[in-house]
mmCIF file of C-alpha atoms and ligand atoms in Angstrom:
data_model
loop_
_atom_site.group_PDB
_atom_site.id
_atom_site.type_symbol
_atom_site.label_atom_id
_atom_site.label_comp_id
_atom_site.label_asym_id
_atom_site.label_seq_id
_atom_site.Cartn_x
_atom_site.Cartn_y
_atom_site.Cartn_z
ATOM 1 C CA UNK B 1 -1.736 23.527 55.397
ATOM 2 C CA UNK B 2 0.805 20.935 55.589
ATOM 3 C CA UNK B 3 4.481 21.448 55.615
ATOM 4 C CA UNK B 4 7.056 19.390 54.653
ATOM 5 C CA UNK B 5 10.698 20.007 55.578
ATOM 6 C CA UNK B 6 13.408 19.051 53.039
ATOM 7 C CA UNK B 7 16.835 17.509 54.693
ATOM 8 C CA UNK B 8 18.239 20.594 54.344
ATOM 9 C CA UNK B 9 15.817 22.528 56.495
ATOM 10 C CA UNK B 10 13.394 24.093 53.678
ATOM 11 C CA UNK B 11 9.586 24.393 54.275
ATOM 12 C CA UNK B 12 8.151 22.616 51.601
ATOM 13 C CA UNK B 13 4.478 22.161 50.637
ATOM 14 C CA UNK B 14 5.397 19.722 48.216
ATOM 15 C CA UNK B 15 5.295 16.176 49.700
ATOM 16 C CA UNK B 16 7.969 14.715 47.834
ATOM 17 C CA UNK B 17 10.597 17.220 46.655
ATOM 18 C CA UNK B 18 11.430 20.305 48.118
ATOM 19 C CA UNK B 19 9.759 23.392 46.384
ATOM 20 C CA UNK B 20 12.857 25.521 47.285
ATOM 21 C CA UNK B 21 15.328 23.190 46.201
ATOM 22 C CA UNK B 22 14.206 19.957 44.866
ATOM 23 C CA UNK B 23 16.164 17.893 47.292
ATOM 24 C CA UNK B 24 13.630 14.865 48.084
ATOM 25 C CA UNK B 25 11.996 14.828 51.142
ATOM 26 C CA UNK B 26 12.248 12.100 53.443
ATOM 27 C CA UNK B 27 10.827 8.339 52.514
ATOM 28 C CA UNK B 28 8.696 8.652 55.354
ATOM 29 C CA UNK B 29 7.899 12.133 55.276
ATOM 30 C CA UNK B 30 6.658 13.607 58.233
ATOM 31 C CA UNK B 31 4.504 16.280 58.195
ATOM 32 C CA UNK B 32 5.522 18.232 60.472
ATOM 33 C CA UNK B 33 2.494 20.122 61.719
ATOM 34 C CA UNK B 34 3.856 22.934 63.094
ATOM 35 C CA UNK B 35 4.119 22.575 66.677
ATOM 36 C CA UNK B 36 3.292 25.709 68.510
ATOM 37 C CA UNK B 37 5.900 27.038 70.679
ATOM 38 C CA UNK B 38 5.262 26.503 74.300
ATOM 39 C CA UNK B 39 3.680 29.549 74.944
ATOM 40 C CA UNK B 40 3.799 30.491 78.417
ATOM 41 C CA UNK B 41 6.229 33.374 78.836
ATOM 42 C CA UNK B 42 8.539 32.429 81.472
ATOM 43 C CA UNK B 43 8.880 35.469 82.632
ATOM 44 C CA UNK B 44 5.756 37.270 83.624
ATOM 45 C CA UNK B 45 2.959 36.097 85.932
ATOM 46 C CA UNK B 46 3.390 33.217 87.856
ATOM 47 C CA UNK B 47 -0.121 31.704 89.177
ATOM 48 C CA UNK B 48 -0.562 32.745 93.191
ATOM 49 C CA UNK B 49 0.356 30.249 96.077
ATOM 50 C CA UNK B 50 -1.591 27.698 95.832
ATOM 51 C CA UNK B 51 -2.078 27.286 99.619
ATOM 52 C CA UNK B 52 -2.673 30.729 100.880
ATOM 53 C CA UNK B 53 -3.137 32.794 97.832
ATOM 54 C CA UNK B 54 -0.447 35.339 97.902
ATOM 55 C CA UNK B 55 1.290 36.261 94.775
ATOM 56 C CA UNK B 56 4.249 34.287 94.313
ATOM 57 C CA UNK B 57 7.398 36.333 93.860
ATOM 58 C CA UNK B 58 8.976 35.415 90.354
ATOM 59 C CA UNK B 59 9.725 31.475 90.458
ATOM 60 C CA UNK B 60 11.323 31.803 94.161
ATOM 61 C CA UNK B 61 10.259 28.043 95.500
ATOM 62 C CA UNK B 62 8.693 28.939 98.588
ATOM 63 C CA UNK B 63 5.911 30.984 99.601
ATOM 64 C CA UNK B 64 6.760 34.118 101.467
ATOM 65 C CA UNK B 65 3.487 34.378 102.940
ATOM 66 C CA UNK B 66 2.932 30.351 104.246
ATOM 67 C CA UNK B 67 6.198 28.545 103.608
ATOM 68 C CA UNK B 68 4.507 27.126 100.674
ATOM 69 C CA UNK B 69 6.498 24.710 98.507
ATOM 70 C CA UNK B 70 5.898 25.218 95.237
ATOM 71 C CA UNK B 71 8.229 22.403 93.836
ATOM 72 C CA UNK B 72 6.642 19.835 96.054
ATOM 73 C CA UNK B 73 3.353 21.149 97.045
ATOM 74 C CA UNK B 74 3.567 20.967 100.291
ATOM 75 C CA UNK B 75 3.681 23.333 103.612
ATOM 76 C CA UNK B 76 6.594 22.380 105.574
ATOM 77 C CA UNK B 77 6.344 22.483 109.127
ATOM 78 C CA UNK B 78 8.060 24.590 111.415
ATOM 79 C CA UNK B 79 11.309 23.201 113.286
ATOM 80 C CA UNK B 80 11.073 24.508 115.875
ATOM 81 C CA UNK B 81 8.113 22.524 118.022
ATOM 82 C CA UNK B 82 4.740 24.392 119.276
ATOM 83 C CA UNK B 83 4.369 25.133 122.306
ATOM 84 C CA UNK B 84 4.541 21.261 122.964
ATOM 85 C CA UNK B 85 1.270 19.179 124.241
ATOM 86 C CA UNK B 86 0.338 19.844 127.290
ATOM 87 C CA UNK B 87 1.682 18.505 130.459
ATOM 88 C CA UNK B 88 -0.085 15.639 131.571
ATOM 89 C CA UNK B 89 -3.393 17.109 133.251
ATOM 90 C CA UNK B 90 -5.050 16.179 136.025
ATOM 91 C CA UNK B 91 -8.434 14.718 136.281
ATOM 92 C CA UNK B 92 -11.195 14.409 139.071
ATOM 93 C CA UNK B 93 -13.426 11.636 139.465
ATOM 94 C CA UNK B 94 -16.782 12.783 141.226
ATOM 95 C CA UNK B 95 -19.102 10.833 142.773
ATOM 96 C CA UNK B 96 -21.914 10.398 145.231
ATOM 97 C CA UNK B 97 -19.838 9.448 148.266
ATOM 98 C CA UNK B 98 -21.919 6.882 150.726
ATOM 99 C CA UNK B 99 -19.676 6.885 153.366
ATOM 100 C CA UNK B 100 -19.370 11.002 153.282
ATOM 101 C CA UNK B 101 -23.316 11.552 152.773
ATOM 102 C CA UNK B 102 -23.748 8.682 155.906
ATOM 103 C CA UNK B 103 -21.446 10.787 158.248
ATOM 104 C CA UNK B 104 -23.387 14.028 157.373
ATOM 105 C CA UNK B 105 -26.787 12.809 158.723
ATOM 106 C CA UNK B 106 -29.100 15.656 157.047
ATOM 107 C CA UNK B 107 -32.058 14.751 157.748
ATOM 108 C CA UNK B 108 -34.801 14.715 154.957
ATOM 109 C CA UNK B 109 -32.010 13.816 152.143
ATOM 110 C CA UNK B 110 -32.093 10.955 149.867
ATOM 111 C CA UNK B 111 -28.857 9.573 148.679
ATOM 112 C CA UNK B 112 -28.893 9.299 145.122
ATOM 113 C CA UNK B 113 -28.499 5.407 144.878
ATOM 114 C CA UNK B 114 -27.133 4.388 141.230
ATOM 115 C CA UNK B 115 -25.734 8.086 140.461
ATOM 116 C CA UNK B 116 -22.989 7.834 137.915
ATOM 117 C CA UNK B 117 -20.037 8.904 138.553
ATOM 118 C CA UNK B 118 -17.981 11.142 136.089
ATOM 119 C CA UNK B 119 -14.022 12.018 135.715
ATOM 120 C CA UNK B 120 -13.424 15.059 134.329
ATOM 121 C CA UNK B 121 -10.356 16.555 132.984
ATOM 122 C CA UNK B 122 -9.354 20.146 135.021
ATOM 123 C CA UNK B 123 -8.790 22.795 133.169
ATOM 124 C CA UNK B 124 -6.131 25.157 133.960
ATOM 125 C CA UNK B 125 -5.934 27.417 135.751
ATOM 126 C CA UNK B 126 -9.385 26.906 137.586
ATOM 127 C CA UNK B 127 -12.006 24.922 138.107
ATOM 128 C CA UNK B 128 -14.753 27.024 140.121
ATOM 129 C CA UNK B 129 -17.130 24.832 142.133
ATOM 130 C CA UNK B 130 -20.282 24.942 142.386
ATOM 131 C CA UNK B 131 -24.156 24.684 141.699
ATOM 132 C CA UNK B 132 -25.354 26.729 138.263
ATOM 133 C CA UNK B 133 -27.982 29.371 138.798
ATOM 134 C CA UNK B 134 -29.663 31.464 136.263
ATOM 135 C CA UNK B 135 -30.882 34.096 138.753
ATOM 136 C CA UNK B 136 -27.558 34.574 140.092
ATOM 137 C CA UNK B 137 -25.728 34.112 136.826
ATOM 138 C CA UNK B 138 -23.030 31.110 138.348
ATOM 139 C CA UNK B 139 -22.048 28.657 135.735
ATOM 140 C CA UNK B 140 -19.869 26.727 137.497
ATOM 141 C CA UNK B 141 -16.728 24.704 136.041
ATOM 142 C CA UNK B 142 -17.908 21.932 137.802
ATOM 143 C CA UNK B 143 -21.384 21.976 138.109
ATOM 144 C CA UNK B 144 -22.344 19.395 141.124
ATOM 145 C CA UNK B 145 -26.511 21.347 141.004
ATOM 146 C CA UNK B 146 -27.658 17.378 142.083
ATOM 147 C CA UNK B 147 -26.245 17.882 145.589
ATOM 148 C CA UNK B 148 -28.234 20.172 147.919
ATOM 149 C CA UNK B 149 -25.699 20.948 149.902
ATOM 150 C CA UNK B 150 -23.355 22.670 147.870
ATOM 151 C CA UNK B 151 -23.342 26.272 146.968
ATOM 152 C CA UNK B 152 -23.608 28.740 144.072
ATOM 153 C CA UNK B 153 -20.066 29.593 144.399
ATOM 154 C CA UNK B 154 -18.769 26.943 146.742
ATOM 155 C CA UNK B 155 -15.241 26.194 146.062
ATOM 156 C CA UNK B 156 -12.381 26.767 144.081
ATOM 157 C CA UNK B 157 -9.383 24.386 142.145
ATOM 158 C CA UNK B 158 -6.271 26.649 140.989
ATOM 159 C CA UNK B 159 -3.628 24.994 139.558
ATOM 160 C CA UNK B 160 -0.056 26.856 140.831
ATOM 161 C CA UNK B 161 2.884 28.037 138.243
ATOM 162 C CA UNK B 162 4.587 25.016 140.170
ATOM 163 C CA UNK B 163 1.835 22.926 138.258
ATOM 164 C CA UNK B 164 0.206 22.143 141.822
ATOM 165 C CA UNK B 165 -3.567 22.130 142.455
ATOM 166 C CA UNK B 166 -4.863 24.035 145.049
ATOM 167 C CA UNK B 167 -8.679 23.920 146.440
ATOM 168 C CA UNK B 168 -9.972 26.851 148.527
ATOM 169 C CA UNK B 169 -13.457 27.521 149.694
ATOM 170 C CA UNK B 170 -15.243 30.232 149.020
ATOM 171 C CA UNK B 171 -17.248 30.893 152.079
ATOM 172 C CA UNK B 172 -19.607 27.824 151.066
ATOM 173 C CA UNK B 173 -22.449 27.874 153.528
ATOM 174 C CA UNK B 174 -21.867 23.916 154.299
ATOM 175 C CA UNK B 175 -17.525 24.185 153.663
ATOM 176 C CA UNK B 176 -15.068 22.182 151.935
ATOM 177 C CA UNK B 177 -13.203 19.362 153.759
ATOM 178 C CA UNK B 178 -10.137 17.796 152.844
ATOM 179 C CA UNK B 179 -9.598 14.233 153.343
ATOM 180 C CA UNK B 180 -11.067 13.026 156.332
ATOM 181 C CA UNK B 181 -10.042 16.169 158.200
ATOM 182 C CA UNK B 182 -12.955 17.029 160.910
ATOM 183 C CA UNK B 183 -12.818 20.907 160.222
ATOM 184 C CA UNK B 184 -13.827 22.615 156.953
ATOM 185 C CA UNK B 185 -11.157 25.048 155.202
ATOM 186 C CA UNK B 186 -11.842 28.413 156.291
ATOM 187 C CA UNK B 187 -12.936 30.667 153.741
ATOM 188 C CA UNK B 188 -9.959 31.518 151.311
ATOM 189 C CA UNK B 189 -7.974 29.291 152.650
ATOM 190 C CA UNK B 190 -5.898 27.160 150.102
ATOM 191 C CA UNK B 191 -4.323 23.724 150.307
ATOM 192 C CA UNK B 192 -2.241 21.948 148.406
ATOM 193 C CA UNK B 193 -3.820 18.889 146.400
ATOM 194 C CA UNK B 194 -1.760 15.469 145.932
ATOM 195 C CA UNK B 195 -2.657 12.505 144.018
ATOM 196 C CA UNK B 196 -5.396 10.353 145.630
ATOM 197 C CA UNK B 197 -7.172 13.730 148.151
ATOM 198 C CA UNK B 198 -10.362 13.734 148.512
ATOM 199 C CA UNK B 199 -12.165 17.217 148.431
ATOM 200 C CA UNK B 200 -16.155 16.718 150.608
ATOM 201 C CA UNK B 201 -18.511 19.320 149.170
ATOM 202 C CA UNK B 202 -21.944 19.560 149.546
ATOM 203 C CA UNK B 203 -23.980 16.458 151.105
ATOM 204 C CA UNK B 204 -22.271 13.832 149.345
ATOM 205 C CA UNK B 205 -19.705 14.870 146.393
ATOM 206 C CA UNK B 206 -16.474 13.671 146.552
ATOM 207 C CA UNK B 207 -14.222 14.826 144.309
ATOM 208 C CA UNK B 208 -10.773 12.387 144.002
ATOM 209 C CA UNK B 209 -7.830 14.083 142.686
ATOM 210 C CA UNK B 210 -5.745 12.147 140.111
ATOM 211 C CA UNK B 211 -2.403 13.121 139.012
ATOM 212 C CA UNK B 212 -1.172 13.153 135.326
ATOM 213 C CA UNK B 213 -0.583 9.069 134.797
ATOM 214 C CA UNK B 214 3.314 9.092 133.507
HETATM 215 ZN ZN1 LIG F 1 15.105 22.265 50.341
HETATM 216 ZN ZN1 LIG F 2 1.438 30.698 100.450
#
């Protein structure tokens, strides 16, 4: 059913004059199909937070739950920083050292000719060294199983509180040697690492510390 509304406000279902009192409707009468009411009660249920799911408390803006902005969608972040990115971390290039496997001299071992090298990233707060072994269970950090020489559970990197790397043996049955020091470290004995040492394990691994660039 059409209505038509008179200029004085009647509902008319006559087009042209008003049925209530005769006034004539408008030259360009529009029927004014009556528009439904916004229906959503203002009040009641509000739909959940959209991000996390909780039920949003009345119209309040932001999520109690997530931080949730419901007037611009989005989840603002937190002021304060997270625990910020790491410190720079130091790395380890490891190699097949020539010049450490020639001053060894075990007889009956190849050099591996063409072995890559690798640079890996140490993890804090250890890096165990070592040579992986199913039957004894060691799965070392830094697994160097080419090299003959080195043991299950040969060495060990720990990085300080004072964000200083320190390498220990761990009673390796061919030792760890710093540098191009003559004598081995004595078991659990540690020594501080700087940028550039060179830690011998095995028959030829070399392991180059490298401070965090910058
Ligand atoms: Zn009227
Ligand atoms: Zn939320």
């Amino acid at each position: 059913m059409t209505v038509y509304t008179c200029p004085k406000g009647h509902a008319s279902e006559e087009s042209d004059f008003c049925d209530t009192c005769g006034s004539k409707i408008g030259a360009a009468p529009s029927p004014e199909a009556v528009t439904i009411p916004d229906s959503s009660p203002k009040s009641s249920s509000e739909p959940p937070c959209p991000h996390c799911g909780a039920p949003r408390g009345g119209s309040a803006r932001f999520c109690e739950d997530c931080g949730y902005d419901h007037s611009t969608g989005r989840v603002p972040q937190l002021d304060s920083p997270l625990p910020g990115p790491p410190p720079g971390q130091w790395t380890a290039t490891v190699f097949a050292d020539r010049v450490y496997f020639d001053a060894n001299e075990v007889d009956g071992v190849t050099f591996p000719d063409g072995a890559p090298e690798q640079t890996v990233t140490l993890p804090a707060p250890q890096v165990r060294i070592g040579r992986s072994s199913s039957s004894k269970g060691t799965t070392p950090d830094l697994d160097l199983t080419e090299d003959p020489g080195v043991s299950h559970n040969h060495a060990l990197l720990t990085l300080t509180i004072d964000g200083q790397w320190l390498v220990s043996d761990l009673g390796s049955t061919n030792g760890t040697y710093l540098n191009d020091e003559d004598a081995p470290l004595t078991a659990g004995q540690s020594r501080t690492l700087k940028d550039g040492d060179q830690v011998h394990v095995g028959i030829w691994t070399t392991i180059t510390l490298h401070a965090p660039s910058g």
